[in-house]
């Protein structure tokens, strides 16, 4: 039973790391036309995420694989239930990779511009879709007795979930801007600083409204908080990190600002996990759902997988940090190769 | 249309299209590492230039592989939810392991190869090249573990409505894992070698005797010849294993309808399901028994040992298998001829041979696809051999029209990717040609 809980946390950790890491390159994607006014500026932006986006996206694949391994019923039920939404997500993920990877191989400036636009749009829609999915999970799904969801794509487009989708876009824009501050100088840096500041404020407003509407429309998400009132303190974390981020933005302490932006995302997703525990997908009527017991693999598999993670993940973290250090500092495209 | 058929079409389409890219990147990865090693050892600028050129092409192919590969990670859940629930306890682990042990490695160090030439030492760069190759080979390992378990399941028991793992190592190293892993990776290296041989030949045809093309051709040809010969033995190993563990599949490959001692090997024929015989057959007597059991009189199970409803589609299995073997034989012949020409110092000036090499570049791709068609179609009607039928594995909720929609969507983006990748590679090669 403890293994099920460990895996619930591990899936959460993988997903949080995914959002923080791919979040900055998705944010750069959404903002590429706004931060980069000229072709050269946009090229610089591409170079800032070039060595990393693929590794970042692997966290999503890891999450998918780990969910399949540890909680196959969730993997099977959610992915087939969210069929069209997931297919669209895959479609935009592919489109984004193609535009982002190939734009610098193309000579025609007009086609490059087209690619930049598609890059921005697909990044935006990926974040929207993931946000809407999270909104629906928080809100709960109309599950049948066999834990299947028949609502289709239309069933996912409810006001609460769309709100969460927009909230996600705002958070990711802010995060992308804070990454641009870290990696860019000159004009792009000043634009990123302004955008980051505005979207920190917006994130705060959206967060507070989110608390209110969740309390009004999905009160059962606060059940865990009521049972352990000390958890209510966690609701303050996002505000704290936003305030710090705002301060560091003003002082142009780019490294600390990026860390605070990452911690803000961490704290939001922590609340998401605490509120939903022990469910992956709660039923909308509050009666059960897919949880970490009824959808899990056997104890054997959970243990084997834990061993795999304990061997593999430290190595991954080690070389990921090592490679980020290789590419530390502002991007300089005149220096051959980066 | 029928949801099972549509889901199978979608899986075949996405898997086959995705599989254009991983084999060539695995093979190129090894050759890039070899050329980087030559540069590291000899410090000759020509190797540096070759490597830079190959890494550019590699990165295009790799990106297409990543883009198309994402679908694979999720579509077991979207389209095969019953299958996913049935095998999740076993099948999910290798997919997760693939991400943790392989995807991170190749993507992270590819970043160094593409963007880090001037930021790291020569030694670190060489190690990065090796790690990219290692990552792609590990990726092949884990995904073949997963697929091999579908072919020859082991290390599990059935509990209620799902297969539950009892022995992780038996499941990972099930009877077909190792022969299939080596068969696929060696096939991939052949694919990468022939692709580079093709490009080098083109450069040599257009600009005679240039050093760039010559050096590139030499490395790729040596690798192509070595691994084509190795594949003969590894392919044999795999065939022996299939005869032992999936006899219905081997019988379909060979068009062997009747169980018999001293079974012949078929060079050609057309299997006829109604008459239950191999028509227009050209046979080598006793050869199948010799090859599969090392005994000319050994008994080989024919299709008559199995209920007709459990036969795989015969024509597809037979032809894909035979085409693969014919092409494998061709790879040995054509590369050995090249080695002979190299030895006689005529390789770089023999135009007709270079033209053949140029035209041969896509053939290993076709052979790889044929091999996988043989492997997957030969497993039918099972999705997990002997345990679950393909028709029982599909999703509960998903509808046929939704699957049709996704097939159309994926087809469109695949066409875009194919055109773009081809265009970009041709452009890189032409650019290079101008700068030789």
XYZ file of C-alpha atoms in Angstrom:
774
model
C 0.000 0.000 0.000
C 2.872 2.337 0.788
C 4.157 1.566 -2.731
C 0.938 2.878 -4.251
C 1.431 6.129 -2.352
C 5.051 6.386 -3.365
C 3.999 5.983 -6.989
C 1.264 8.560 -6.671
C 3.927 11.004 -5.503
C 6.421 9.897 -8.163
C 3.933 10.382 -10.993
C 3.255 13.789 -9.503
C 6.952 14.638 -9.352
C 7.510 13.601 -12.973
C 4.555 15.687 -14.073
C 5.705 18.728 -12.068
C 9.219 18.509 -13.493
C 7.689 18.223 -16.943
C 5.605 21.364 -16.510
C 8.509 23.355 -15.093
C 10.981 22.259 -17.776
C 8.830 22.022 -20.883
C 6.949 25.001 -19.481
C 9.808 27.370 -20.211
C 10.190 26.241 -23.803
C 6.420 26.234 -24.335
C 6.411 29.771 -22.924
C 9.182 30.794 -25.308
C 7.091 29.230 -28.068
C 3.973 31.220 -27.228
C 5.981 34.425 -26.915
C 8.381 33.981 -29.838
C 6.701 36.588 -32.041
C 6.299 39.039 -29.181
C 9.750 38.701 -27.638
C 11.539 38.381 -30.963
C 10.623 41.192 -33.328
C 13.161 40.316 -35.998
C 14.262 37.055 -37.570
C 17.627 37.216 -35.810
C 15.989 37.815 -32.442
C 13.739 34.826 -32.938
C 16.718 32.737 -33.982
C 18.298 33.664 -30.667
C 15.191 32.526 -28.842
C 15.277 29.204 -30.668
C 18.908 28.751 -29.705
C 18.052 29.323 -26.059
C 15.831 26.239 -26.004
C 17.511 24.241 -28.783
C 19.652 21.967 -26.626
C 16.916 21.405 -24.033
C 13.402 21.134 -25.411
C 13.761 17.482 -26.378
C 15.063 16.426 -22.987
C 12.262 18.442 -21.399
C 9.653 16.652 -23.447
C 11.050 13.289 -22.410
C 9.590 14.009 -18.957
C 6.151 13.854 -20.577
C 7.010 10.521 -22.190
C 8.381 9.312 -18.860
C 5.123 10.337 -17.234
C 3.122 8.471 -19.877
C 5.283 5.351 -19.523
C 5.281 5.486 -15.726
C 1.514 5.919 -15.633
C 1.146 2.923 -17.961
C 3.464 0.863 -15.765
C 2.187 1.858 -12.328
C -1.478 2.704 -12.951
C -2.458 1.016 -16.223
C -6.167 1.462 -15.593
C -5.747 5.251 -15.501
C -3.571 5.144 -18.615
C -6.114 3.042 -20.490
C -9.268 4.715 -19.253
C -8.224 8.374 -19.425
C -6.358 8.203 -22.713
C -9.127 6.374 -24.533
C -11.805 8.499 -22.832
C -10.000 11.715 -23.799
C -9.399 10.327 -27.296
C -9.910 13.404 -29.466
C -8.325 15.770 -26.952
C -5.274 13.552 -26.752
C -5.023 13.144 -30.515
C -5.143 16.918 -30.878
C -2.484 17.250 -28.179
C -0.241 14.804 -30.066
C -0.921 16.647 -33.309
C 0.150 19.996 -31.842
C 3.158 18.448 -30.108
C 4.326 17.086 -33.465
C 3.622 20.325 -35.298
C 5.568 22.217 -32.674
C 8.612 19.950 -32.912
C 8.644 20.245 -36.689
C 8.443 24.032 -36.735
C 10.885 24.524 -33.904
C 13.494 22.103 -35.229
C 13.350 22.961 -38.904
C 12.818 26.732 -38.947
C 16.544 27.500 -38.945
C 17.156 25.067 -41.809
C 14.885 27.069 -44.077
C 16.071 29.903 -46.261
C 12.829 31.652 -47.221
C 12.100 34.286 -44.603
C 8.355 34.137 -45.265
C 8.252 30.402 -44.578
C 10.317 30.923 -41.452
C 7.740 33.463 -40.314
C 4.967 30.969 -41.021
C 6.832 28.382 -38.965
C 7.232 30.881 -36.120
C 3.488 31.497 -36.124
C 2.683 27.792 -36.086
C 5.242 27.321 -33.340
C 3.485 29.973 -31.237
C 0.004 28.677 -31.924
C 0.802 25.016 -31.294
C 2.618 25.894 -28.060
C -0.408 27.868 -26.922
C -2.860 25.096 -27.757
C -0.731 22.440 -26.043
C -0.808 24.446 -22.818
C -4.524 25.103 -23.211
C -5.285 21.395 -23.742
C -3.180 20.316 -20.779
C -4.786 22.997 -18.627
C -8.284 21.968 -19.684
C -7.416 18.346 -18.897
C -6.245 19.347 -15.424
C -9.390 21.398 -14.955
C -11.550 18.411 -15.809
C -9.622 16.162 -13.477
C -10.040 18.664 -10.646
C -13.713 19.066 -11.407
C -14.235 15.310 -11.736
C -15.553 13.302 -14.669
C -18.850 11.649 -15.427
C -17.580 8.118 -14.972
C -19.685 5.031 -15.565
C -19.722 2.187 -13.096
C -16.851 0.543 -14.952
C -14.871 3.783 -14.613
C -15.195 4.738 -18.255
C -15.708 8.243 -19.542
C -18.079 8.683 -22.479
C -18.340 12.481 -22.524
C -16.054 13.011 -25.534
C -14.347 16.250 -26.380
C -17.470 18.371 -25.878
C -17.871 17.078 -22.332
C -14.399 18.391 -21.516
C -15.181 21.935 -22.601
C -16.945 23.199 -19.493
C -16.443 26.724 -18.110
C -14.447 25.660 -15.061
C -11.947 23.663 -17.112
C -11.607 26.359 -19.751
C -10.813 28.795 -16.963
C -8.037 26.471 -15.758
C -6.812 26.241 -19.350
C -6.468 30.020 -19.573
C -4.845 30.148 -16.145
C -2.302 27.596 -17.399
C -1.495 29.779 -20.412
C -0.899 32.790 -18.168
C 1.386 30.871 -15.842
C 3.389 29.418 -18.735
C 3.761 32.820 -20.419
C 5.170 34.215 -17.195
C 7.500 31.235 -16.859
C 8.698 31.520 -20.459
C 9.388 35.219 -19.974
C 11.434 34.506 -16.852
C 13.503 32.007 -18.878
C 14.003 34.597 -21.602
C 15.284 37.037 -18.955
C 17.809 34.403 -17.949
C 19.084 33.709 -21.455
C 18.639 36.951 -23.401
C 20.124 40.429 -23.293
C 19.358 43.800 -24.850
C 15.913 44.454 -26.290
C 14.584 40.938 -25.769
C 15.624 41.081 -22.140
C 13.669 44.293 -21.487
C 10.588 42.953 -23.261
C 10.780 39.713 -21.302
C 11.126 41.627 -18.032
C 8.018 43.683 -18.740
C 5.957 40.689 -19.847
C 7.117 38.652 -16.886
C 6.090 41.407 -14.463
C 2.618 41.786 -15.967
C 2.010 38.053 -16.003
C 3.194 37.581 -12.435
C 0.429 39.960 -11.388
C -2.084 38.235 -13.652
C -1.048 34.848 -12.270
C -1.783 36.109 -8.760
C -5.235 37.390 -9.720
C -6.075 34.189 -11.582
C -4.881 32.105 -8.667
C -7.130 33.886 -6.187
C -10.161 33.632 -8.473
C -9.297 29.973 -8.988
C -9.453 29.389 -5.235
C -12.868 31.033 -5.046
C -14.469 29.199 -7.953
C -13.016 25.866 -6.895
C -14.448 26.423 -3.432
C -17.833 27.328 -4.906
C -18.136 24.706 -7.647
C -15.885 21.832 -6.544
C -15.936 22.075 -2.742
C -14.958 18.421 -2.319
C -11.429 19.302 -3.498
C -11.024 20.982 -0.111
C -11.929 17.833 1.842
C -8.297 16.866 2.426
C -7.584 20.399 3.634
C -10.459 20.321 6.127
C -9.308 16.963 7.466
C -5.779 18.258 8.003
C -6.182 22.013 8.522
C -2.441 22.546 8.567
C -2.602 21.911 4.822
C -4.407 25.224 4.408
C -1.011 26.845 4.855
C -0.033 25.406 1.484
C -2.539 27.746 -0.133
C -0.217 30.620 0.794
C 2.792 29.154 -1.007
C 1.896 30.327 -4.517
C 1.408 33.882 -3.250
C 4.739 33.840 -1.457
C 6.595 32.635 -4.547
C 4.837 35.173 -6.755
C 5.750 38.033 -4.447
C 9.374 36.925 -4.359
C 9.373 36.508 -8.125
C 8.049 40.048 -8.498
C 10.830 41.380 -6.278
C 13.548 39.527 -8.173
C 12.074 40.664 -11.461
C 12.397 44.289 -10.336
C 15.985 43.733 -9.190
C 16.743 41.831 -12.399
C 18.007 38.878 -10.414
C 17.221 36.550 -13.285
C 18.380 33.260 -11.765
C 16.379 33.691 -8.577
C 13.402 34.953 -10.534
C 13.404 31.807 -12.646
C 13.658 29.644 -9.546
C 10.709 31.439 -7.944
C 8.709 31.038 -11.139
C 9.480 27.320 -11.062
C 8.541 27.080 -7.386
C 5.269 28.866 -8.125
C 4.408 26.154 -10.652
C 5.531 23.528 -8.175
C 3.252 24.922 -5.473
C 0.230 25.081 -7.793
C 0.670 21.467 -8.854
C 1.302 20.435 -5.259
C -2.122 21.851 -4.387
C -3.579 20.024 -7.377
C -2.129 16.755 -6.058
C -3.139 17.342 -2.426
C -6.671 18.307 -3.440
C -7.130 15.268 -5.669
C -5.505 12.692 -3.405
C -6.087 9.706 -3.479
C -7.685 10.061 -6.894
C -6.162 10.335 -10.326
C -9.563 10.951 -11.783
C -12.332 11.562 -9.277
C -15.920 11.020 -10.232
C -17.835 14.265 -10.645
C -20.534 13.180 -8.202
C -17.960 12.713 -5.446
C -18.435 8.961 -5.330
C -15.081 7.336 -5.924
C -13.244 7.343 -9.226
C -9.905 6.038 -10.396
C -7.642 6.111 -7.375
C -4.190 4.897 -6.487
C -5.514 1.537 -5.302
C -8.156 0.438 -7.784
C -6.109 1.308 -10.842
C -2.640 0.194 -9.767
C -0.340 -2.515 -11.028
C 0.699 -5.397 -8.809
C 3.041 -4.799 -5.889
C 5.757 -6.647 -7.792
C 5.627 -4.211 -10.668
C 5.476 -1.164 -8.408
C 8.573 -2.426 -6.619
C 10.452 -3.282 -9.839
C 9.640 0.110 -11.268
C 10.776 1.844 -8.099
C 14.143 0.114 -8.446
C 14.369 1.244 -12.063
C 13.612 4.824 -11.045
C 16.062 4.775 -8.152
C 18.830 3.600 -10.479
C 17.903 5.688 -13.505
C 16.652 9.019 -12.262
C 19.710 10.143 -10.266
C 21.837 9.572 -13.367
C 19.379 11.550 -15.489
C 19.311 14.426 -13.005
C 23.104 14.417 -12.801
C 23.724 14.790 -16.533
C 20.762 17.101 -17.102
C 22.236 19.571 -14.617
C 25.702 19.020 -16.050
C 24.514 19.869 -19.565
C 22.604 22.933 -18.394
C 25.874 24.139 -16.890
C 27.654 23.668 -20.226
C 25.184 26.061 -21.824
C 25.062 28.457 -18.877
C 24.660 32.172 -19.437
C 23.303 34.388 -22.183
C 22.864 33.045 -25.673
C 25.380 34.292 -28.201
C 24.598 33.108 -31.720
C 27.769 34.602 -33.124
C 29.747 32.050 -31.214
C 29.763 29.165 -33.647
C 27.414 26.386 -32.693
C 25.420 28.150 -29.972
C -15.781 0.808 -40.982
C -14.828 -1.681 -38.342
C -13.081 -0.201 -35.297
C -10.640 -3.115 -35.000
C -9.524 -2.743 -38.587
C -9.258 1.045 -38.268
C -7.231 0.792 -35.084
C -4.934 -1.721 -36.741
C -4.525 0.557 -39.751
C -3.684 3.460 -37.474
C -1.148 1.442 -35.511
C 0.460 0.076 -38.672
C 0.566 3.553 -40.203
C 2.042 5.320 -37.175
C 4.493 2.534 -36.316
C 5.703 2.066 -39.894
C 6.116 5.783 -40.478
C 7.864 6.309 -37.153
C 10.132 3.390 -37.963
C 11.586 5.197 -40.953
C 13.646 7.280 -38.530
C 14.983 5.276 -35.554
C 16.918 2.677 -37.581
C 18.776 5.234 -39.655
C 19.617 7.335 -36.598
C 20.892 4.273 -34.735
C 23.131 3.389 -37.675
C 24.255 6.961 -38.300
C 24.911 7.365 -34.585
C 27.495 4.597 -34.700
C 29.162 5.960 -37.837
C 29.251 9.507 -36.467
C 30.925 8.128 -33.375
C 33.464 6.240 -35.524
C 34.246 9.345 -37.556
C 34.525 11.451 -34.412
C 36.918 8.834 -33.101
C 39.036 9.101 -36.254
C 39.063 12.869 -35.834
C 40.024 12.538 -32.176
C 42.856 10.146 -33.010
C 44.236 11.662 -36.193
C 43.173 15.270 -35.811
C 42.493 15.494 -39.561
C 40.067 18.234 -40.452
C 38.372 16.141 -43.121
C 36.833 13.920 -40.419
C 35.633 16.979 -38.542
C 33.883 18.217 -41.683
C 32.324 14.845 -42.408
C 31.061 14.568 -38.865
C 29.597 18.098 -38.889
C 27.796 17.307 -42.125
C 26.436 13.995 -40.850
C 25.301 15.519 -37.550
C 23.243 18.080 -39.474
C 21.435 15.340 -41.352
C 21.206 13.237 -38.235
C 19.491 16.035 -36.328
C 16.821 16.379 -39.022
C 16.076 12.660 -38.969
C 16.213 12.515 -35.204
C 13.694 15.326 -34.818
C 11.308 13.515 -37.144
C 11.816 10.363 -35.078
C 10.989 12.195 -31.854
C 7.951 13.884 -33.372
C 6.463 10.664 -34.724
C 7.534 8.642 -31.680
C 5.396 10.608 -29.243
C 2.294 9.007 -30.723
C 3.649 5.568 -29.940
C 3.953 6.273 -26.216
C 0.282 7.168 -25.908
C -1.623 5.191 -28.470
C -1.705 1.940 -26.528
C -3.966 3.830 -24.144
C -5.974 5.740 -26.727
C -6.654 2.889 -29.154
C -5.956 -0.319 -27.254
C -7.304 0.307 -23.774
C -8.398 -3.303 -23.136
C -4.969 -4.472 -24.183
C -3.367 -1.819 -21.957
C -5.344 -2.950 -18.937
C -4.590 -6.593 -19.667
C -0.807 -6.173 -20.024
C -0.180 -2.928 -18.106
C 1.485 -4.739 -15.227
C 4.172 -5.989 -17.596
C 4.151 -3.886 -20.734
C 4.284 -0.427 -19.147
C 7.588 -1.021 -17.361
C 9.796 -1.311 -20.451
C 8.181 1.830 -21.898
C 8.973 3.763 -18.741
C 12.457 2.253 -18.618
C 13.005 3.309 -22.222
C 12.301 6.927 -21.320
C 14.464 6.851 -18.197
C 17.445 4.920 -19.549
C 17.402 5.881 -23.223
C 15.396 8.955 -24.259
C 16.999 11.278 -21.715
C 20.457 10.057 -22.680
C 20.113 10.510 -26.433
C 18.228 13.814 -26.317
C 20.534 15.409 -23.745
C 23.785 14.487 -25.442
C 22.466 15.213 -28.898
C 22.087 18.767 -27.574
C 25.838 18.716 -26.937
C 26.551 17.365 -30.435
C 24.481 20.027 -32.151
C 25.122 23.076 -29.998
C 28.193 22.296 -27.930
C 31.148 21.751 -30.274
C 32.930 24.849 -28.979
C 31.765 24.534 -25.404
C 33.198 21.168 -24.431
C 36.530 19.388 -24.772
C 37.233 17.086 -27.704
C 37.132 14.106 -25.424
C 33.778 15.074 -23.914
C 32.406 15.621 -27.407
C 33.546 12.147 -28.442
C 31.932 10.639 -25.355
C 28.733 12.551 -26.145
C 28.690 11.033 -29.634
C 29.030 7.609 -28.089
C 26.265 8.281 -25.559
C 23.871 9.354 -28.320
C 24.478 6.026 -30.043
C 24.236 4.135 -26.757
C 20.975 5.901 -25.919
C 19.421 4.980 -29.244
C 20.536 1.354 -28.886
C 19.122 1.211 -25.348
C 15.894 2.649 -26.654
C 15.771 -0.176 -29.187
C 16.432 -2.643 -26.401
C 13.523 -1.602 -24.178
C 10.961 -1.249 -26.915
C 11.959 -4.654 -28.258
C 11.610 -6.078 -24.753
C 8.018 -4.838 -24.803
C 7.285 -6.124 -28.284
C 9.043 -9.440 -27.697
C 6.898 -10.055 -24.666
C 3.904 -9.818 -27.010
C 5.564 -12.426 -29.239
C 6.816 -14.832 -26.595
C 5.281 -13.895 -23.226
C 7.170 -15.139 -20.147
C 7.543 -14.466 -16.422
C 3.857 -13.830 -15.686
C 0.633 -15.437 -14.573
C -2.979 -14.615 -15.345
C -4.871 -13.127 -12.399
C -8.487 -12.406 -13.118
C -8.600 -10.343 -16.272
C -4.970 -9.302 -16.441
C -1.477 -10.662 -16.823
C 0.576 -10.088 -13.688
C 4.330 -10.214 -13.506
C 5.948 -13.006 -11.526
C 9.537 -12.750 -12.693
C 10.791 -9.443 -14.050
C 13.965 -10.859 -15.579
C 12.126 -13.682 -17.300
C 9.703 -11.142 -18.742
C 12.500 -8.839 -19.912
C 14.711 -11.611 -21.248
C 11.856 -13.622 -22.702
C 12.857 -16.160 -25.390
C 12.771 -13.702 -28.291
C 14.214 -10.520 -26.724
C 17.901 -11.006 -27.423
C 17.765 -12.409 -30.961
C 15.271 -9.705 -31.949
C 17.261 -6.929 -30.300
C 20.470 -7.813 -32.099
C 18.615 -8.514 -35.322
C 17.016 -5.056 -35.238
C 20.049 -3.068 -34.104
C 22.326 -4.713 -36.650
C 19.664 -4.098 -39.294
C 19.607 -0.463 -38.184
C 23.365 -0.146 -38.544
C 23.081 -1.599 -42.044
C 20.377 0.991 -42.787
C 22.527 3.859 -41.528
C 25.575 2.533 -43.388
C 23.749 2.212 -46.703
C 22.226 5.665 -46.275
C 25.662 7.222 -45.786
C 27.120 5.069 -48.582
C 24.369 6.422 -50.821
C 25.148 10.042 -49.992
C 28.897 9.490 -50.348
C 28.375 7.806 -53.727
C 26.316 10.754 -54.879
C 29.081 13.165 -53.885
C 31.651 10.981 -55.682
C 29.535 10.718 -58.823
C 29.089 14.496 -58.960
C 32.676 15.385 -58.042
C 35.019 12.599 -58.915
C 37.555 11.388 -56.409
C 36.866 14.003 -53.759
C 38.406 13.141 -50.410
C 35.298 13.999 -48.433
C 33.131 11.437 -50.193
C 35.906 8.846 -50.324
C 36.579 8.858 -46.588
C 32.877 8.836 -45.803
C 32.282 5.948 -48.190
C 35.134 3.904 -46.786
C 33.910 4.058 -43.192
C 30.284 3.385 -44.156
C 31.192 0.555 -46.526
C 33.324 -1.237 -43.942
C 30.542 -0.940 -41.405
C 27.926 -1.983 -43.963
C 29.871 -5.072 -44.997
C 30.717 -6.141 -41.462
C 27.176 -5.818 -40.176
C 25.562 -7.339 -43.282
C 27.603 -10.462 -42.708
C 26.859 -10.415 -38.980
C 23.161 -10.178 -39.790
C 23.340 -13.516 -41.598
C 24.195 -15.275 -38.343
C 21.920 -13.182 -36.148
C 19.025 -13.673 -38.543
C 19.638 -17.390 -38.357
C 19.614 -17.276 -34.564
C 16.287 -15.448 -34.695
C 14.807 -17.945 -37.183
C 15.766 -20.848 -34.905
C 14.050 -19.092 -32.014
C 10.867 -18.444 -34.027
C 10.730 -22.107 -35.072
C 10.974 -23.119 -31.416
C 8.677 -20.576 -29.806
C 6.246 -19.460 -32.529
C 5.984 -22.473 -34.838
C 2.797 -21.238 -36.532
C 4.641 -18.093 -37.559
C 7.589 -19.966 -39.043
C 5.225 -22.310 -40.877
C 3.519 -19.246 -42.386
C 6.879 -17.684 -43.308
C 7.938 -20.829 -45.118
C 4.541 -21.794 -46.493
C 4.896 -25.169 -44.760
C 1.389 -26.601 -44.597
C 2.144 -30.120 -43.394
C 4.155 -31.088 -40.363
C 7.045 -33.186 -41.590
C 10.537 -34.457 -41.031
C 13.222 -33.124 -43.313
C 11.237 -29.987 -44.115
C 12.349 -28.047 -47.210
C 13.150 -24.354 -47.350
C 11.143 -22.373 -49.886
C 12.903 -19.939 -52.181
C 9.676 -18.948 -53.854
C 6.032 -19.880 -53.930
C 2.513 -18.585 -53.412
C 0.753 -19.950 -50.346
C -2.845 -20.971 -51.040
C -4.970 -21.058 -47.926
C -7.889 -22.924 -49.557
C -5.912 -25.729 -51.149
C -3.496 -25.741 -48.239
C -0.432 -25.900 -50.404
C 2.434 -23.751 -51.582
C 1.929 -23.207 -55.299
C 4.678 -22.576 -57.845
C 7.125 -23.511 -55.136
C 10.879 -23.609 -55.549
C 12.233 -25.655 -52.664
C 15.593 -26.717 -51.259
C 14.995 -30.167 -49.789
C 15.589 -30.622 -46.051
C 17.089 -27.146 -45.756
C 14.568 -25.803 -43.215
C 15.238 -28.738 -40.894
C 18.957 -28.206 -41.288
C 18.801 -24.479 -40.673
C 16.268 -24.497 -37.843
C 17.309 -27.664 -36.015
C 20.783 -28.452 -37.401
C 19.454 -31.894 -38.358
C 18.333 -32.816 -41.902
C 15.642 -35.149 -40.593
C 14.261 -33.002 -37.779
C 10.513 -32.533 -37.626
C 9.158 -29.034 -38.270
C 5.588 -28.145 -37.354
C 3.435 -27.164 -40.293
C 0.288 -25.093 -40.358
C -1.780 -28.290 -40.028
C -0.734 -28.380 -36.358
C -2.887 -25.325 -35.747
C -6.555 -24.560 -36.067
C -7.140 -22.686 -39.302
C -8.627 -19.755 -37.388
C -5.248 -19.283 -35.714
C -3.265 -19.017 -38.945
C -1.642 -15.679 -39.620
C -2.422 -14.041 -42.986
C -0.337 -16.332 -45.192
C 0.587 -14.283 -48.240
C 1.679 -11.202 -46.264
C 3.774 -13.278 -43.869
C 5.350 -15.318 -46.646
C 6.263 -12.478 -48.985
C 7.477 -9.990 -46.394
C 9.731 -12.654 -44.877
C 11.138 -13.768 -48.216
C 11.698 -10.240 -49.482
C 13.586 -9.391 -46.310
C 15.871 -12.379 -46.747
C 16.460 -11.631 -50.422
C 17.467 -8.078 -49.573
C 19.678 -9.255 -46.715
C 21.514 -11.477 -49.159
C 21.886 -8.566 -51.544
C 23.503 -6.429 -48.802
C 26.204 -9.028 -48.297
C 26.896 -9.359 -52.016
C 26.988 -5.676 -52.851
C 29.155 -4.679 -49.872
C 31.629 -7.508 -50.471
C 31.930 -6.343 -54.062
C 32.677 -2.886 -52.699
C 35.364 -4.257 -50.398
C 36.928 -5.995 -53.387
C 36.933 -2.723 -55.337
C 38.389 -0.918 -52.335
C 41.140 -3.511 -52.123
C 41.885 -3.073 -55.831
C 41.892 0.722 -55.294
C 39.090 1.219 -57.818
C 36.187 1.866 -55.485
C 36.019 5.648 -55.847
C 36.262 5.666 -59.608
C 33.947 2.800 -60.567
C 30.947 4.825 -61.639
C 28.501 1.985 -62.232
C 29.164 0.638 -58.758
C 28.708 4.061 -57.155
C 25.438 4.431 -59.028
C 24.234 1.083 -57.698
C 25.204 2.123 -54.174
C 23.342 5.401 -54.565
C 20.223 3.572 -55.702
C 20.615 0.976 -52.954
C 20.361 3.518 -50.131
C 16.632 2.976 -49.482
C 16.700 -0.837 -49.721
C 17.589 -1.564 -46.063
C 14.611 0.568 -45.045
C 12.353 -1.658 -47.095
C 14.007 -4.746 -45.636
C 13.442 -3.430 -42.090
C 9.805 -2.693 -42.807
C 9.363 -6.147 -44.348
C 10.930 -7.725 -41.287
C 8.520 -5.951 -38.970
C 5.546 -6.745 -41.168
C 6.590 -10.409 -41.030
C 6.999 -10.189 -37.242
C 3.715 -8.428 -36.541
C 1.461 -9.951 -39.193
C 2.987 -13.345 -38.456
C 1.822 -12.973 -34.844
C -1.808 -12.524 -35.867
C -4.524 -13.220 -34.891
C -2.876 -12.664 -31.522
C -1.988 -9.327 -29.971
C -0.203 -11.255 -27.208
C 0.773 -14.612 -28.630
C -1.475 -17.329 -27.293
C -3.060 -15.067 -24.645
C -5.127 -12.298 -26.201
C -6.558 -11.819 -29.673
C -5.972 -8.520 -31.427
C -9.719 -7.982 -31.738
C -10.068 -8.276 -27.952
C -7.543 -5.529 -27.234
C -9.207 -2.421 -28.595
C -10.566 0.528 -26.640
C -13.919 0.439 -24.931
C -14.982 4.028 -25.358
C -13.364 5.115 -28.622
C -15.569 5.115 -31.721
C -14.714 4.208 -35.311
C -15.282 7.764 -36.561
C -12.849 9.131 -33.983
C -10.184 6.685 -35.148
C -10.859 7.599 -38.763
C -10.377 11.261 -37.828
C -7.038 10.570 -36.176
C -5.861 8.473 -39.120
C -6.560 11.399 -41.449
C -4.892 13.878 -39.111
C -1.773 11.750 -38.705
C -1.588 11.026 -42.438
C -1.579 14.734 -43.213
C 1.188 15.517 -40.787
C 3.198 12.492 -41.925
C 3.073 13.728 -45.502
C 4.260 17.125 -44.301
C 7.096 15.554 -42.318
C 8.166 13.310 -45.174
C 8.278 16.149 -47.688
C 10.050 18.493 -45.295
C 12.651 15.969 -44.173
C 13.420 14.882 -47.735
C 13.683 18.487 -48.879
C 15.985 19.464 -46.016
C 18.281 16.483 -46.485
C 18.569 17.046 -50.228
C 19.341 20.687 -49.485
C 22.087 19.807 -47.008
C 23.674 17.356 -49.459
C 23.576 19.878 -52.321
C 25.059 22.567 -50.075
C 27.833 20.215 -49.177
C 28.461 19.359 -52.806
C 29.052 23.025 -53.598
C 31.569 23.330 -50.773
C 33.713 20.346 -51.634
